[in-house]
């Protein structure tokens, strides 16, 4: 199942106990994402998409099953190894609080390289180029408080990509943006995923945003309800509304 | 290496980009520093003012009258005891010390000023108990109308060696004034927080306060130098065995027995301790509030791969930086303020006390911030980012 894929899961389960009753937030999900593929994860609240994303990013340990990124099984790792793996092989953007408030756009992007001990003159230029590619050439030395929500999300995207991770994960990156900016952000995200040949997964409530994805996994009650693969199906689902 | 320096980079950038906030925390530490250093200086000043003469004595042991409970004012020794003590084997030299109080009339240029209250000490030149002379000369004879004064008398009266001072004492039938020539200057020699005027013993006997005309000359203490100072314990037992009606004390024991000395020092130590505790709690509170405000930020840092140690080191580095700046500011403010205080205020900064206070102050930030560091290190990224189920 996992061969040739940048990201894959095998019978992934996350169980919780509530009032003495066991329930599965994620119920035996197996999926695979290739390098350069951008996958949308949609579903109503409580469908398990954020729990799945947390397990894909090595922030949450599955109850059973495997998460394999770049050929490495995360289940075999210690907590310390998972932290290091996240730092090196995973790129992440969040709904909010994406950036360190006292670092400029450029410094926020470079932080990822500092954490990995890889900040050199060459990658510094790459950080500038990437931010310029995201339309932020004039904002390199601005603090997050001096940028709009959309600009902050674009800085977060640059930070998620700068260290050449195997997978890039986004949790509701457009939740606090207006429609126009949301489209700009996700479109740019999709372009970069394709250009940089990373496996990308975006969790979103806003079905309009899945227009830019290559495949959509719809979840319900911890299970995969349906997978949309053709452009026509995805466009039809996206047209159904903001979610 | 870069990875190791990243927490320090984060700590430094946060401080640089939030200068006002961190300056206010440093200012708070500076105020605590000021308070702790002043209490330490006050303890040193008051303690020193009480014990200075005794602690600087060029003697190994002090002889008191038996059952005086080491109270100098209660110890009355006839002069003959001095000869008995001198004859004890192992004693190299002895010297008399007689204590009284007096007022010195201020110079005519300042007629409205209060007279200077001083401790009047009767000693013999060249014997234990006499102060070291730093300028001028010792007494010419044991009954000369001469005085050696300590530096505070010179400062307070604005006099110099070669001037005359008028000593006023109660002679039973009323106050009398005695004029003496200042022949020498000694270093700081306060006794009982009062500046000291040394007189030759027989001059002292003439000048001292008396309740009536037939008040015999008694010494309060006899200062003893030993042939071998290592024999202190043995000599402390030997002298009372050979000389009747005396008790002995070492120098430290003698000044710790000064009335109120121990109580005063323990009061000031308690104040200093509680100031440090309050400092720890206040600083701890500040850093804890800051840690609570930074939960999402720390959660994000951990989510993108910052290890717990990085978060902890960043927090510790920041606390140390802010504390060091605060202590430096407080130290500078203390020096500035101390230089403006009048000389009569018993504030004394000694290297040892200041270093001890500064070292303890440098710990208040990290101790106060320990809970916030632990809190930051335990932040769960999923919860902090609102991703937990």
Coordinates of C-alpha atoms in Angstrom, one line a residue, chain A:
Chain A
X1 CA 0.0 0.0 0.0
X2 CA 2.7 2.5 1.0
X3 CA 5.2 1.9 -1.8
X4 CA 5.7 4.9 -4.0
X5 CA 3.6 7.2 -1.9
X6 CA 4.8 10.2 0.0
X7 CA 2.1 9.7 2.6
X8 CA 0.0 6.7 3.4
X9 CA -2.0 5.2 6.2
X10 CA -3.0 1.6 6.9
X11 CA -6.2 0.9 8.9
X12 CA -5.7 4.0 11.0
X13 CA -7.9 4.0 14.1
X14 CA -8.1 6.6 16.9
X15 CA -10.3 5.6 19.8
X16 CA -11.5 7.7 22.8
X17 CA -13.6 6.9 25.8
X18 CA -16.4 9.1 26.7
X19 CA -18.7 8.4 29.7
X20 CA -17.3 4.9 29.8
X21 CA -18.1 4.2 26.2
X22 CA -15.5 3.7 23.6
X23 CA -15.9 5.4 20.2
X24 CA -13.7 5.7 17.2
X25 CA -13.0 9.3 16.1
X26 CA -11.1 7.8 13.1
X27 CA -12.2 4.4 12.0
X28 CA -9.8 2.2 10.1
X29 CA -8.8 4.7 7.4
X30 CA -6.4 3.7 4.7
X31 CA -5.3 6.3 2.2
X32 CA -2.3 7.3 0.1
X33 CA -1.1 10.5 -1.3
X34 CA 1.6 10.8 -4.0
X35 CA 4.3 13.5 -4.2
X36 CA 2.9 16.5 -6.0
X37 CA -0.7 15.5 -5.2
X38 CA -3.0 17.9 -3.3
X39 CA -5.8 16.2 -1.4
X40 CA -8.8 17.8 0.3
X41 CA -10.2 16.4 3.5
X42 CA -13.8 17.6 4.0
X43 CA -16.7 16.7 6.2
X44 CA -18.9 18.0 8.9
X45 CA -17.7 18.9 12.4
X46 CA -16.9 15.8 14.4
X47 CA -16.3 13.7 11.2
X48 CA -12.7 13.0 12.3
X49 CA -10.8 15.0 9.7
X50 CA -8.8 17.1 12.2
X51 CA -8.0 14.0 14.2
X52 CA -6.8 12.3 11.0
X53 CA -4.7 15.4 10.2
X54 CA -3.2 15.3 13.7
X55 CA -2.1 11.7 13.2
X56 CA -0.7 12.4 9.8
X57 CA 1.4 15.2 11.3
X58 CA 2.8 13.0 14.1
X59 CA 1.1 15.2 16.7
X60 CA -1.2 12.4 17.7
X61 CA -0.5 8.7 18.2
X62 CA -3.0 6.3 16.5
X63 CA -4.7 3.7 18.6
X64 CA -4.0 1.2 15.9
X65 CA -2.8 1.3 12.3
X66 CA 0.2 3.0 10.6
X67 CA 1.1 6.4 9.2
X68 CA 3.9 6.1 6.8
X69 CA 5.6 9.3 5.5
X70 CA 8.4 9.1 3.0
X71 CA 8.8 5.3 3.8
X72 CA 9.1 5.9 7.6
X73 CA 6.5 4.4 9.9
X74 CA 5.7 7.0 12.5
X75 CA 4.2 4.3 14.8
X76 CA 7.7 2.9 15.4
X77 CA 9.0 6.3 16.7
X78 CA 9.5 7.6 20.2
X79 CA 8.1 11.0 21.1
X80 CA 11.5 12.6 20.6
X81 CA 11.9 11.0 17.2
X82 CA 8.5 12.2 16.2
X83 CA 9.4 15.8 17.2
X84 CA 12.5 15.6 15.0
X85 CA 10.6 14.0 12.2
X86 CA 7.9 16.8 12.3
X87 CA 10.7 19.4 12.2
X88 CA 12.4 17.8 9.2
X89 CA 9.8 16.1 7.1
X90 CA 6.5 17.8 7.8
X91 CA 5.3 21.3 6.8
X92 CA 2.3 22.7 8.7
X93 CA -0.1 25.6 8.4
X94 CA -2.8 26.2 11.0
X95 CA -6.1 28.0 11.2
X96 CA -4.7 30.8 13.3
X97 CA -1.6 31.7 15.4
X98 CA 0.6 30.5 12.6
X99 CA 3.4 33.0 13.1
X100 CA 5.7 34.1 15.9
X101 CA 4.4 37.6 16.5
X102 CA 7.8 39.1 17.2
X103 CA 9.5 37.8 14.1
X104 CA 9.2 39.4 10.6
X105 CA 7.9 37.5 7.7
X106 CA 11.4 36.5 6.5
X107 CA 12.5 35.6 10.1
X108 CA 9.3 33.4 10.5
X109 CA 10.2 31.5 7.3
X110 CA 13.9 31.2 8.3
X111 CA 12.8 29.9 11.8
X112 CA 12.1 26.6 10.2
X113 CA 15.6 26.5 8.9
X114 CA 17.1 27.6 12.2
X115 CA 15.2 24.8 14.0
X116 CA 16.8 22.3 11.6
X117 CA 20.2 24.0 11.8
X118 CA 20.1 24.7 8.1
X119 CA 20.1 28.4 7.8
X120 CA 22.8 29.4 5.3
X121 CA 23.2 32.3 2.9
X122 CA 21.8 30.1 0.0
X123 CA 18.6 29.1 1.8
X124 CA 18.2 32.7 3.0
X125 CA 17.9 33.7 -0.7
X126 CA 15.5 30.8 -1.2
X127 CA 13.3 32.2 1.7
X128 CA 13.3 35.6 0.0
X129 CA 12.5 34.1 -3.4
X130 CA 9.7 32.0 -2.0
X131 CA 8.1 34.9 -0.2
X132 CA 8.4 37.0 -3.4
X133 CA 6.8 34.2 -5.3
X134 CA 3.9 34.4 -2.8
X135 CA 3.6 38.2 -3.5
X136 CA 5.3 39.3 -0.3
X137 CA 8.5 40.8 -1.6
X138 CA 7.5 44.1 -0.1
X139 CA 6.6 42.5 3.3
X140 CA 9.8 40.7 4.1
X141 CA 10.6 42.8 7.1
X142 CA 7.0 43.3 8.3
X143 CA 5.9 41.8 11.6
X144 CA 2.7 39.7 11.5
X145 CA 0.7 42.6 13.1
X146 CA 1.6 44.7 10.1
X147 CA 0.2 42.2 7.6
X148 CA -3.3 41.1 6.6
X149 CA -4.7 37.7 7.5
X150 CA -4.1 36.5 3.9
X151 CA -0.5 37.7 3.9
X152 CA 0.1 35.9 7.2
X153 CA -1.3 32.7 5.8
X154 CA 1.0 33.0 2.8
X155 CA 4.0 33.5 5.1
X156 CA 2.9 30.3 6.9
X157 CA 2.7 28.5 3.5
X158 CA 6.3 29.6 2.8
X159 CA 7.4 28.4 6.2
X160 CA 5.7 25.1 5.6
X161 CA 7.6 24.6 2.4
X162 CA 11.0 26.1 2.9
X163 CA 12.7 23.1 4.5
X164 CA 11.6 20.7 1.7
X165 CA 9.3 18.5 3.7
X166 CA 7.8 15.3 2.4
X167 CA 4.3 16.3 3.3
X168 CA 2.6 19.7 3.7
X169 CA -0.5 19.7 5.9
X170 CA -3.0 22.6 6.3
X171 CA -5.7 22.8 8.9
X172 CA -8.5 25.2 7.9
X173 CA -6.0 27.8 6.5
X174 CA -8.8 30.0 5.2
X175 CA -11.1 30.0 8.2
X176 CA -10.4 33.6 9.1
X177 CA -10.1 35.0 5.6
X178 CA -12.6 36.6 3.3
X179 CA -13.6 34.7 0.1
X180 CA -11.3 36.4 -2.3
X181 CA -8.2 36.0 0.0
X182 CA -9.2 32.4 0.7
X183 CA -9.2 31.6 -3.0
X184 CA -5.8 33.3 -3.5
X185 CA -4.3 31.5 -0.6
X186 CA -5.5 28.0 -1.5
X187 CA -4.7 28.5 -5.2
X188 CA -1.2 29.5 -4.4
X189 CA -0.8 26.6 -2.0
X190 CA -2.0 24.2 -4.7
X191 CA 0.5 25.6 -7.2
X192 CA 3.4 25.3 -4.8
X193 CA 2.5 21.7 -3.9
X194 CA 2.5 20.8 -7.5
X195 CA 5.7 22.8 -8.4
X196 CA 7.6 21.5 -5.4
X197 CA 6.3 17.9 -5.7
X198 CA 5.1 17.6 -2.1
X199 CA 2.2 15.6 -0.9
X200 CA -0.4 18.2 0.3
X201 CA -3.4 17.6 2.5
X202 CA -5.8 20.4 3.3
X203 CA -8.6 20.2 5.9
X204 CA -11.4 22.6 5.1
X205 CA -15.0 23.3 5.9
X206 CA -15.3 25.6 2.9
X207 CA -16.1 23.3 0.0
X208 CA -15.4 26.0 -2.5
X209 CA -11.7 25.7 -1.7
X210 CA -11.5 22.1 -2.9
X211 CA -11.6 23.4 -6.5
X212 CA -7.8 23.5 -6.3
X213 CA -7.3 20.0 -5.1
X214 CA -6.6 16.9 -7.1
X215 CA -8.7 14.5 -5.0
X216 CA -11.2 15.0 -2.2
X217 CA -11.8 12.6 0.7
X218 CA -15.2 13.2 2.3
X219 CA -15.4 11.9 5.9
X220 CA -18.4 11.1 8.1
X221 CA -18.4 9.8 11.7
X222 CA -14.7 8.8 11.5
X223 CA -15.1 6.9 8.2
X224 CA -14.4 7.7 4.6
X225 CA -17.8 8.5 3.2
X226 CA -16.8 9.1 -0.4
X227 CA -13.7 9.9 -2.5
X228 CA -14.0 12.4 -5.4
X229 CA -11.3 11.9 -8.0
X230 CA -12.6 13.4 -11.3
X231 CA -12.5 17.1 -12.0
X232 CA -16.2 17.1 -12.8
X233 CA -17.1 15.5 -9.4
X234 CA -14.8 17.9 -7.5
X235 CA -16.2 20.9 -9.3
X236 CA -19.8 19.7 -8.6
X237 CA -19.0 19.3 -4.9
X238 CA -17.3 22.7 -4.8
X239 CA -20.3 24.3 -6.4
X240 CA -22.5 22.9 -3.6
X241 CA -21.5 25.9 -1.4
X242 CA -19.2 27.1 1.3
X243 CA -19.9 24.0 3.4

